[in-house]
Coordinates of C-alpha atoms and ligand atoms in Angstrom, one line a residue:
X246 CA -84.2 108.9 -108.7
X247 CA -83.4 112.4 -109.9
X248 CA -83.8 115.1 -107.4
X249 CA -83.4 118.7 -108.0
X250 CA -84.2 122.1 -106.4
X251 CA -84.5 125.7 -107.1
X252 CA -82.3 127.6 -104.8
X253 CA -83.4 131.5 -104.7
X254 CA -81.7 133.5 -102.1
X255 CA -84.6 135.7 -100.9
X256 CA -83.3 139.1 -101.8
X257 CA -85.7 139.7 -104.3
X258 CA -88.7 139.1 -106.1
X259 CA -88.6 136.1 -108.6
X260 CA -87.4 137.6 -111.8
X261 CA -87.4 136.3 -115.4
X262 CA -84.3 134.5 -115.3
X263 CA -84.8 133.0 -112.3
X264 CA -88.1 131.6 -113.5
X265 CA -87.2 130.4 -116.6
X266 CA -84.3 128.4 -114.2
X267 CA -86.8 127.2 -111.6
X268 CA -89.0 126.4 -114.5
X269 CA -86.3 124.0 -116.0
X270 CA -85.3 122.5 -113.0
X271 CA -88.8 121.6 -112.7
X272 CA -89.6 120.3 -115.7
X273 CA -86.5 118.1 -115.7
X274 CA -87.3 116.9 -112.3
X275 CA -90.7 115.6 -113.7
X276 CA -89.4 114.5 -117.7
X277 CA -87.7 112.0 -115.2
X278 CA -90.3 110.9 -112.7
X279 CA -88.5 112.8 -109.7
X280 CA -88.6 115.3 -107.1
X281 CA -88.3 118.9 -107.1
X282 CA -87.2 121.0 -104.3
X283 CA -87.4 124.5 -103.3
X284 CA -84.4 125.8 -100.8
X285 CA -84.5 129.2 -99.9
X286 CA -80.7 130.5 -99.5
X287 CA -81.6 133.2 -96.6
X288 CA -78.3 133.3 -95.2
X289 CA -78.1 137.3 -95.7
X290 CA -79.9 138.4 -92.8
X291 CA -80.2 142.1 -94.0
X292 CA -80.9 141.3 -97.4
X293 CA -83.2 138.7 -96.9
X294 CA -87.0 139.3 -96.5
X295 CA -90.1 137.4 -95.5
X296 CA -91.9 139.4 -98.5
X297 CA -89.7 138.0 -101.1
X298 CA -90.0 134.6 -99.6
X299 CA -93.9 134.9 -99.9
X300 CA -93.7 136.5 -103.4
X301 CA -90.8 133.8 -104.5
X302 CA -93.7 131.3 -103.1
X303 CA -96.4 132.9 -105.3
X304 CA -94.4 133.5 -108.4
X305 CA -94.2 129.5 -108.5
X306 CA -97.4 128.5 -107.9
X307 CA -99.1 131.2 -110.0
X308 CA -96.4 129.3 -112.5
X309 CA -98.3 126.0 -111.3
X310 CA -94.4 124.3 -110.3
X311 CA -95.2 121.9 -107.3
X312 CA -92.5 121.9 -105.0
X313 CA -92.5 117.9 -103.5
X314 CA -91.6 118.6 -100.4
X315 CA -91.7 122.0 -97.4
X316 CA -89.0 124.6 -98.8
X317 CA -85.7 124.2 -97.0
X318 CA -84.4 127.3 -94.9
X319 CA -80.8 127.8 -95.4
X320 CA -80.5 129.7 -92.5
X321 CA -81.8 127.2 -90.1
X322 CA -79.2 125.1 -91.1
X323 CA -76.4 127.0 -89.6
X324 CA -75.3 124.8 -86.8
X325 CA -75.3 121.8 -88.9
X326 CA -73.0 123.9 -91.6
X327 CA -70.5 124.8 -88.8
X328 CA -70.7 121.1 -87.4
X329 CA -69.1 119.8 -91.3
X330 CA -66.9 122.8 -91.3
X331 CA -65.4 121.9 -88.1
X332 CA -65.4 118.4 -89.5
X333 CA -63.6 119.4 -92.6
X334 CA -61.1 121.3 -90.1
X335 CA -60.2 118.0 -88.4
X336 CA -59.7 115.6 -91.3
X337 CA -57.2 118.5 -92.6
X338 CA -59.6 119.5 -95.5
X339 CA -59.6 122.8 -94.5
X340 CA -57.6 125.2 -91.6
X341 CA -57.9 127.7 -88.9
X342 CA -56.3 131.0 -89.9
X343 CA -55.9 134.3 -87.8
X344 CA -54.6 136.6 -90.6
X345 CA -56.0 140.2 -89.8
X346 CA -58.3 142.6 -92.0
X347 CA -54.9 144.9 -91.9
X348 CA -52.9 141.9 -93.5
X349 CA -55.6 140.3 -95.8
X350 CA -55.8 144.3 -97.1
X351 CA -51.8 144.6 -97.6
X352 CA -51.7 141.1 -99.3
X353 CA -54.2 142.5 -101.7
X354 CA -52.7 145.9 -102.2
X355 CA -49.3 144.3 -103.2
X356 CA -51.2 141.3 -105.3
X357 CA -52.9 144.9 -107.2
X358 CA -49.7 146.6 -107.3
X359 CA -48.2 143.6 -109.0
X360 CA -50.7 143.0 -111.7
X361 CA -51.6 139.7 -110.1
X362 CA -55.3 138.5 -109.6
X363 CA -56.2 139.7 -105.9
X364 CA -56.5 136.1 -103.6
X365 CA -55.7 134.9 -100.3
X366 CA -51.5 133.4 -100.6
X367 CA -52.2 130.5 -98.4
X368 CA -50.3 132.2 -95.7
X369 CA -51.4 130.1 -93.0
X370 CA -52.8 126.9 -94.7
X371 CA -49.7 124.9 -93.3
X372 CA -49.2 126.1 -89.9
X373 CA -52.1 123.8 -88.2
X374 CA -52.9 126.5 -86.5
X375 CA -55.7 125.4 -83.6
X376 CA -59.3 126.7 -84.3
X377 CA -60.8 128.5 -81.7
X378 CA -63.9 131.0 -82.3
X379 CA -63.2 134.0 -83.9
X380 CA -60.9 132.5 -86.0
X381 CA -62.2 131.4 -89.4
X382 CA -61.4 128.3 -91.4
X383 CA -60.4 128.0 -95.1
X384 CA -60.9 125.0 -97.4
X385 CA -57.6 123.8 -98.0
X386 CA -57.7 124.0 -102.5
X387 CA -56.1 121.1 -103.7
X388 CA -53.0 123.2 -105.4
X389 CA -52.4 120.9 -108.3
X390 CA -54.1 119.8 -112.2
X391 CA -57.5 121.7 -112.5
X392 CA -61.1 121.5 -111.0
X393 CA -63.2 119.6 -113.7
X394 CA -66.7 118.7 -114.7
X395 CA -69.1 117.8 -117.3
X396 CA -71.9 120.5 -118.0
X397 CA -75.0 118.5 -119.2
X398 CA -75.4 121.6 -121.2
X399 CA -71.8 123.7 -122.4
X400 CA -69.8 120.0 -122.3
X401 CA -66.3 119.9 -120.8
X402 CA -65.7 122.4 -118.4
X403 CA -61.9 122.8 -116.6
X404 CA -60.7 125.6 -114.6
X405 CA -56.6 125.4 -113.2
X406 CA -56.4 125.2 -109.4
X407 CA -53.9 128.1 -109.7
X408 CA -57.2 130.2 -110.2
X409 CA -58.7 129.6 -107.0
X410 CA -57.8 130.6 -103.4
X411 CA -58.6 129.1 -100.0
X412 CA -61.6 130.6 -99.5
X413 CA -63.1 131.6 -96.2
X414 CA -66.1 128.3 -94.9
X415 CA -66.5 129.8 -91.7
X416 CA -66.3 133.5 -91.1
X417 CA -64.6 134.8 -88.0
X418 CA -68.5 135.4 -86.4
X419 CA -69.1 131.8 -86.6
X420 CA -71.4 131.9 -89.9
X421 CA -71.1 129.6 -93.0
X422 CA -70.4 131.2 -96.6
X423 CA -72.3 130.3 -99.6
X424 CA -70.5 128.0 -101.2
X425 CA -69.7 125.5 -98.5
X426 CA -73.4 125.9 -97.5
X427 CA -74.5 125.0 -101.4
X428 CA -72.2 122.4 -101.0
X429 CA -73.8 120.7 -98.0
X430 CA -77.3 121.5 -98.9
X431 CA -77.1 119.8 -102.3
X432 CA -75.7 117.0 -100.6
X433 CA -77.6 117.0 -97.9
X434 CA -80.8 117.3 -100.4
X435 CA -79.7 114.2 -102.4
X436 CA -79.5 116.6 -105.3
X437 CA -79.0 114.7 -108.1
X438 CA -78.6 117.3 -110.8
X439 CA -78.2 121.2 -110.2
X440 CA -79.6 123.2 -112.2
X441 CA -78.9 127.0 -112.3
X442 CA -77.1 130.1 -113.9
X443 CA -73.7 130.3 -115.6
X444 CA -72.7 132.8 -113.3
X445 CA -72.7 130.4 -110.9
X446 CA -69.7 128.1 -112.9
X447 CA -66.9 129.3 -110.6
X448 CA -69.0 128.4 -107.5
X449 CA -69.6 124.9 -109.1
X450 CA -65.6 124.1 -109.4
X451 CA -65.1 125.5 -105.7
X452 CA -68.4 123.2 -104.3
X453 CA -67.5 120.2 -106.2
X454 CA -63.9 120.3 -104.2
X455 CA -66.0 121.1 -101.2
X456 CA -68.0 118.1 -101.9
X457 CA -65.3 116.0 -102.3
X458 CA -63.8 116.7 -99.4
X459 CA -66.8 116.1 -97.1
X460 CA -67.2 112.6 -99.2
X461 CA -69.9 113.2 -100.9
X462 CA -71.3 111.9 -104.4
X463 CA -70.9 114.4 -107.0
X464 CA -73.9 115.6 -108.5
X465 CA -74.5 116.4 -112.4
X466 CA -74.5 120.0 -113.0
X467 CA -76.5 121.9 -115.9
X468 CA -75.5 125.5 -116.3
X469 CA -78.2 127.8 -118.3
X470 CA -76.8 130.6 -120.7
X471 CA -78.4 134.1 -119.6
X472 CA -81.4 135.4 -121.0
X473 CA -80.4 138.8 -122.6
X474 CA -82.4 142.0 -123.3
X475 CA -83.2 142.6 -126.9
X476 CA -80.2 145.3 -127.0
X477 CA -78.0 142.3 -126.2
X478 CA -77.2 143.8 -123.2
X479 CA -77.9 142.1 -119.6
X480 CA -81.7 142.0 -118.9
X481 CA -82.9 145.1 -116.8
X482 CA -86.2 146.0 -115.0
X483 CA -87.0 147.8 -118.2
X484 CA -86.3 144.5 -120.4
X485 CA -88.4 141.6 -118.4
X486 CA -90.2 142.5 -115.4
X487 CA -88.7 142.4 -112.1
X488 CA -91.4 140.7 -110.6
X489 CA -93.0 137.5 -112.7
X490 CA -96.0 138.2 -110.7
X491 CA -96.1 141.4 -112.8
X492 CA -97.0 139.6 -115.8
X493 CA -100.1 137.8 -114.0
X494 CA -101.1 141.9 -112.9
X495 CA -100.6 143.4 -116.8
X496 CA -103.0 140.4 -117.6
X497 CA -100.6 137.7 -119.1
X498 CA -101.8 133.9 -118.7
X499 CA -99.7 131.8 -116.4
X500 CA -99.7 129.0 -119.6
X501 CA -98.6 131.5 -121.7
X502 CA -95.9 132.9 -119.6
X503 CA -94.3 129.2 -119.1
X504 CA -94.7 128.3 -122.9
X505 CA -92.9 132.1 -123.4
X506 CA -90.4 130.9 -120.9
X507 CA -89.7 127.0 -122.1
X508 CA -88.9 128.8 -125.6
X509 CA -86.5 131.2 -123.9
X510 CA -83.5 128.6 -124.8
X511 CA -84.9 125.4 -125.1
X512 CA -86.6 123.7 -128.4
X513 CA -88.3 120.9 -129.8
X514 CA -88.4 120.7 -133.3
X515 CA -90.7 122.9 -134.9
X516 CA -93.0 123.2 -132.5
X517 CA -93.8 126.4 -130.6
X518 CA -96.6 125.7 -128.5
X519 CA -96.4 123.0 -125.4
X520 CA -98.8 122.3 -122.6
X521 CA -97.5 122.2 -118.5
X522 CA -98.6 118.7 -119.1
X523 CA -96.7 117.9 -122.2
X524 CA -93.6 119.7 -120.9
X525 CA -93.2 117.4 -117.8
X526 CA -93.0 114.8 -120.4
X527 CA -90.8 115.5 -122.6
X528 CA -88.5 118.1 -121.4
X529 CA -84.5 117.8 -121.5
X530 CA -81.2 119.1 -121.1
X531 CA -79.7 118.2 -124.2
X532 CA -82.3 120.4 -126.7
X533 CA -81.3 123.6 -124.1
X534 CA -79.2 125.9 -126.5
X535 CA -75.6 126.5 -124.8
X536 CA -75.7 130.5 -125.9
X537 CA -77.9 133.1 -124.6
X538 CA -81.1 133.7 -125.1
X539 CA -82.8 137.3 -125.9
X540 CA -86.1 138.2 -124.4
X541 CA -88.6 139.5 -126.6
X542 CA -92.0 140.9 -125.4
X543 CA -93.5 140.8 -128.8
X544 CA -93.4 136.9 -128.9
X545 CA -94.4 137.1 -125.3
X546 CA -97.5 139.2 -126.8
X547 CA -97.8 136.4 -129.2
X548 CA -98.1 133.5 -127.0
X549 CA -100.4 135.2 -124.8
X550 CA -102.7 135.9 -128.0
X551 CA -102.3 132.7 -128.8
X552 CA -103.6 131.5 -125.4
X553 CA -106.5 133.9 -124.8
X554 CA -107.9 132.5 -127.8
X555 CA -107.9 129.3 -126.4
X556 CA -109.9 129.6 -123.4
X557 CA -114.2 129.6 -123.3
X558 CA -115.5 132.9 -123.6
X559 CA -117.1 132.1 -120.2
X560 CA -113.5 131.5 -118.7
X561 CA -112.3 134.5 -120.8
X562 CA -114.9 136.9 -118.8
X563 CA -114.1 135.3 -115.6
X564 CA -110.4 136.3 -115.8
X565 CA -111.1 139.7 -117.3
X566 CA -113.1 140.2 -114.5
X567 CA -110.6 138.8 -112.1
X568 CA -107.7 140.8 -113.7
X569 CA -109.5 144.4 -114.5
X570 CA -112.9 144.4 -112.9
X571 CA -114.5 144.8 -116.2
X572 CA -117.4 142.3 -116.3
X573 CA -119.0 141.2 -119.6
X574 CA -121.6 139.3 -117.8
X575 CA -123.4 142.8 -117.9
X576 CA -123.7 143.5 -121.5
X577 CA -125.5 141.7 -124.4
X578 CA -123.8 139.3 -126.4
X579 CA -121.1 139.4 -123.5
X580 CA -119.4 136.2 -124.9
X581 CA -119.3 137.5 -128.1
X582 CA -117.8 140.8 -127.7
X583 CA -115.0 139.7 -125.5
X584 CA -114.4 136.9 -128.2
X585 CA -113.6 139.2 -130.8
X586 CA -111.8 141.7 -128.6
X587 CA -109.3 138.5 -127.9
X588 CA -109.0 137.8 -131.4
X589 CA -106.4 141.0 -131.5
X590 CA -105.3 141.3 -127.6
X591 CA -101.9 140.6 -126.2
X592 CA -103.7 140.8 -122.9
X593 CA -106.4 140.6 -120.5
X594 CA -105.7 143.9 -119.3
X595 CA -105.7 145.0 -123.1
X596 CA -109.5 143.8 -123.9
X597 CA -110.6 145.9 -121.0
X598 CA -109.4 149.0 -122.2
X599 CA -110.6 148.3 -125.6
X600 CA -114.0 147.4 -124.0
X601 CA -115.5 150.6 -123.2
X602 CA -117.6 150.8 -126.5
X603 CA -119.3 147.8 -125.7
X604 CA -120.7 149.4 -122.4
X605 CA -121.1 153.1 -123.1
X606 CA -121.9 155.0 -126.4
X607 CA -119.1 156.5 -127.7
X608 CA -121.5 159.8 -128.6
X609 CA -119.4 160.8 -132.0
X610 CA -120.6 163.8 -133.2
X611 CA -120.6 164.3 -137.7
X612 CA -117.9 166.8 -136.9
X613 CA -115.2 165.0 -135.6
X614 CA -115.7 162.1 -138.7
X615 CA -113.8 164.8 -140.5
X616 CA -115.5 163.5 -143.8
X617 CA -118.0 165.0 -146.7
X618 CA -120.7 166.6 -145.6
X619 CA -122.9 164.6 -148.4
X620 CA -121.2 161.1 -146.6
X621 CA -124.4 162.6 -143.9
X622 CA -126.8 161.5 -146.3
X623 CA -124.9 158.3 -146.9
X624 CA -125.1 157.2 -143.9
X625 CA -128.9 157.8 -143.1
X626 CA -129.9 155.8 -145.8
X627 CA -127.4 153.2 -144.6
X628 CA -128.9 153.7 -141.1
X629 CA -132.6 153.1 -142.1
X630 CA -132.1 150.5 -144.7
X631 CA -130.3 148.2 -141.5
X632 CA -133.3 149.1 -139.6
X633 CA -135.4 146.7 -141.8
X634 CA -133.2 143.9 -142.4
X635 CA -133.1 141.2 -140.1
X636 CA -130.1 141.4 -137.7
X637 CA -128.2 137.8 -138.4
X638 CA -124.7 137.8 -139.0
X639 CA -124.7 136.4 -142.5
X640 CA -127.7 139.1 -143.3
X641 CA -125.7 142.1 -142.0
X642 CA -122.7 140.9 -144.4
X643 CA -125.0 140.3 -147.4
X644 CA -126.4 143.8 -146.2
X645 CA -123.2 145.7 -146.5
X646 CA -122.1 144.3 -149.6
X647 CA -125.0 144.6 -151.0
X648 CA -124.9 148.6 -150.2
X649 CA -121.9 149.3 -151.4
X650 CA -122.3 148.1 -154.7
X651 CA -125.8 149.9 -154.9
X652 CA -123.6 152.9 -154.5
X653 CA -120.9 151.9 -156.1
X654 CA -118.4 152.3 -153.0
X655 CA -115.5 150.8 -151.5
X656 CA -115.6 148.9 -148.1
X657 CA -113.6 151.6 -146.4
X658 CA -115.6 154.4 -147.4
X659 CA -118.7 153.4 -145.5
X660 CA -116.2 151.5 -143.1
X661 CA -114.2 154.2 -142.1
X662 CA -116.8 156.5 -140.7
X663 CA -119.2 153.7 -139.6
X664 CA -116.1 152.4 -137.2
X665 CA -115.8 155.4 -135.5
X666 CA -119.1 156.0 -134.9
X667 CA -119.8 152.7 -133.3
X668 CA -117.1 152.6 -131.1
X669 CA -115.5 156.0 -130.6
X670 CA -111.9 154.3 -132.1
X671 CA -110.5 154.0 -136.0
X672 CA -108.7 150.9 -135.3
X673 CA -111.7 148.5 -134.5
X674 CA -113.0 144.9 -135.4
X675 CA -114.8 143.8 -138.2
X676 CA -118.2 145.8 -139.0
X677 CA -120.6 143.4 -139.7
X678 CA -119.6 141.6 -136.5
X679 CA -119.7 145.0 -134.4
X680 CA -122.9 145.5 -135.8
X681 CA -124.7 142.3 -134.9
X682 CA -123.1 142.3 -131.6
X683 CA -124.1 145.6 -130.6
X684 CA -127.7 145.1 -131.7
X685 CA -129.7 146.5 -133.9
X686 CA -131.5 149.6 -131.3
X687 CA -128.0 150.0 -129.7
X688 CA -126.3 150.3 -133.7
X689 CA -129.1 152.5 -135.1
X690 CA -129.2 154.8 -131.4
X691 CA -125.1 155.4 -132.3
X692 CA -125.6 156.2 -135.5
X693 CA -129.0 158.5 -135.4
X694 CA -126.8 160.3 -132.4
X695 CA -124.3 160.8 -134.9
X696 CA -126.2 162.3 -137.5
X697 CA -128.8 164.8 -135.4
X698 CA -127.5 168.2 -135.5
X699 CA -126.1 169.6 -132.5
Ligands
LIG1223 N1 -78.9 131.5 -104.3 C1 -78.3 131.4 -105.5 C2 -78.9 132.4 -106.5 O1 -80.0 132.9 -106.2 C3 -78.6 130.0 -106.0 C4 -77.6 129.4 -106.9 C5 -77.8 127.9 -107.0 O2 -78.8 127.5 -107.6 O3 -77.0 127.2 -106.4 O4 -78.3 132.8 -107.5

């Protein structure tokens, strides 16, 4: 059964990126009936906080990712880390060493000095010396050929031995580093394929040495291409947000975010729009595109468009609600109005703010129409002719049309005006469908306020 995990170190909220990866591990976990598992890589004591844990914990389900079993704590493995270590230490994968700071910073200052890539020489890795604590023990790299693996995603990868050192497993104060932890945990986890960063492709060829060493089976690894800011340059706080859960607050869909995030690198045809549902069908690894992927908050705009006008207006008010406070339970025609506000928002957030006319009159005085004084006239006649038709949608159409070609005038003449004074804005919804919304008394009130003097 395939079995893979998200593995966030804690030292942060859950960012784009690493949503988009937990997001994929997920999905592939599920395209192939298996489990996904969450391991929280806390091993940083300063860096790591409870809040980021929590917010890491939110992020996903707000993202509606099931974990399949309780998170694993990386830190509560330490004994067990230091157990294997020692392990490794006796079967002669890996040896004590006693080198100082003082000598580890000469070796490096003469590696500089020499042009030569900065690394430990190996000094020690064939004295046997005997471990005792405060010592630390280095993973004895196999110093011929080259560390290799298949990347279900960038193919062949290979990296010469001579590249790597024999890096530290267990620090002088007793505590496991990273990559020998990864290396257990996956095992450990029955990870089956890892799924994560291409940053992380150096750690890959050092675990899978690791891995072999302790005797473990190998698992597949699929390395994602970053996602990049629209500059091209890395993705800052300014690019995505820093927090996912800052998309949920701005008013952005949780469907909408994943669809956004499945796109960010990974395709199916033609098709653009895919349900949570549909995803754990008939995600893979091979239709992930091996270079990076730019993030664009326009086509984040348009998926959440897209899936605002797919919800009920009853379940559009409820979030609205939820998101801004704004309730349009209270006015008349509520599902109405916030229907056709969705029709152009990117958010909830956004049909809030362009609510406000729907609740209060916009009290537009002739003035500020900054039009012809005879347009007054215009507009009264308009005003008491819509006071005897009958307020239907189709009728307030028929209505307009039919005014404008009494008067022989173009839509936006009588359009212009009439938008501002119905809703205090220029940039506003259709007319006729403002109008019959906002009733006949509440239309004529804005209008009549408009016109009286003073
Ligand atoms: N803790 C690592 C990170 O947050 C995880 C890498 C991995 O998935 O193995 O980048």
């Amino acid at each position: 059964m395939e079995i893979t995990r998200f593995a966030p170190s804690p030292t942060g909220h859950l960012h784009l990126g690493g949503a988009r990866t937990a997001l994929f591990s997920y999905l592939f976990a599920k395209a192939n009936k298996g489990k996904f598992l969450l391991r929280f890589e806390d091993t940083d004591q300063e860096r790591s906080k409870d809040e980021y844990v929590e917010s890491i914990l939110n992020s996903l389900d707000w993202m509606q990712i099931k974990i399949d079993s309780d998170p694993v704590y990386q830190s509560k493995k330490a004994m067990k880390h230091k157990e294997l270590a020692l392990e490794l230490y006796k079967k002669g994968f890996a040896y004590a060493c006693d080198c100082s700071e003082e000598a580890l910073t000469k070796m490096r200052e003469e590696q500089i000095a020499k042009k030569q890539k900065p690394k430990y020489n190996g000094l020690n890795r064939d004295k046997d010396i005997e471990f005792t604590e405060g010592m630390v023990l280095r993973f004895k790299f196999p110093l011929e050929g080259s560390s290799k693996f298949k990347d279900l995603i960038l193919g062949d990868i290979a990296i010469n031995n001579k590249e790597f050192d024999d890096f530290i497993i267990l620090r002088s104060d007793g505590s496991p580093t990273y990559n020998f932890c990864a290396a257990v945990d996956d095992m450990e986890m029955k990870i089956t394929t890892v799924i994560r960063g291409d940053d992380h492709i150096t750690n890959t060829l050092k675990q899978i040495n690791v891995l072999d060493a302790l005797g473990a089976t190998i698992p597949s690894y699929a390395h994602l291409p970053m996602v990049l800011a629209e500059s091209g340059k890395r993705l800052s706080k300014r690019d995505g947000a820093e927090d996912i859960l800052d998309y949920k607050k701005k008013g952005y869909l949780n469907d909408a975010l994943v669809n956004y995030l499945v796109r960010l690198g990974w395709s199916h045809g033609e098709e653009e729009i895919f349900s949570l549902e549909k995803l754990k069908k008939i995600f893979n690894l091979e239709d992930v595109n091996s270079s990076p992927s730019k993030y664009s908050q326009e086509l984040l705009d348009w998926y959440n468009n897209k899936y605002l006008n797919l919800l009920t207006p009853e379940d559009l008010i409820l979030k609205v609600k939820e998101n801004s406070g704004v309730d349009f339970n209270q006015i008349d025609n509520g599902k109405l109005a916030i229907s056709l506000l969705a029709k152009g928002a990117h958010s909830l957030h956004q049909i809030a703010e362009e609510s406000a006319y729907f609740f209060e009159e916009p009290q537009t005085k002739f003035d500020l129409l900054k039009i012809d004084s005879d347009k007054k006239i215009l507009l009264s006649e308009f005003s008491e002719q819509l006071k005897e038709i009958d307020f239907k949608k189709n009728q307030i159409e028929d209505f307009i049309k039919e005014f404008l070609r009494a008067k022989n005038l173009k839509f936006p003449e009588l359009g212009k005006p009439l938008r501002v004074i119905l809703t205090g804005k220029e940039n506003a919804p259709s007319i006729s469908e403002l109008l019959f919304i906002l009733g006949k008394e509440n239309s004529l009130k804005r209008i009549e306020y408009t016109l009286k003097d003073g």
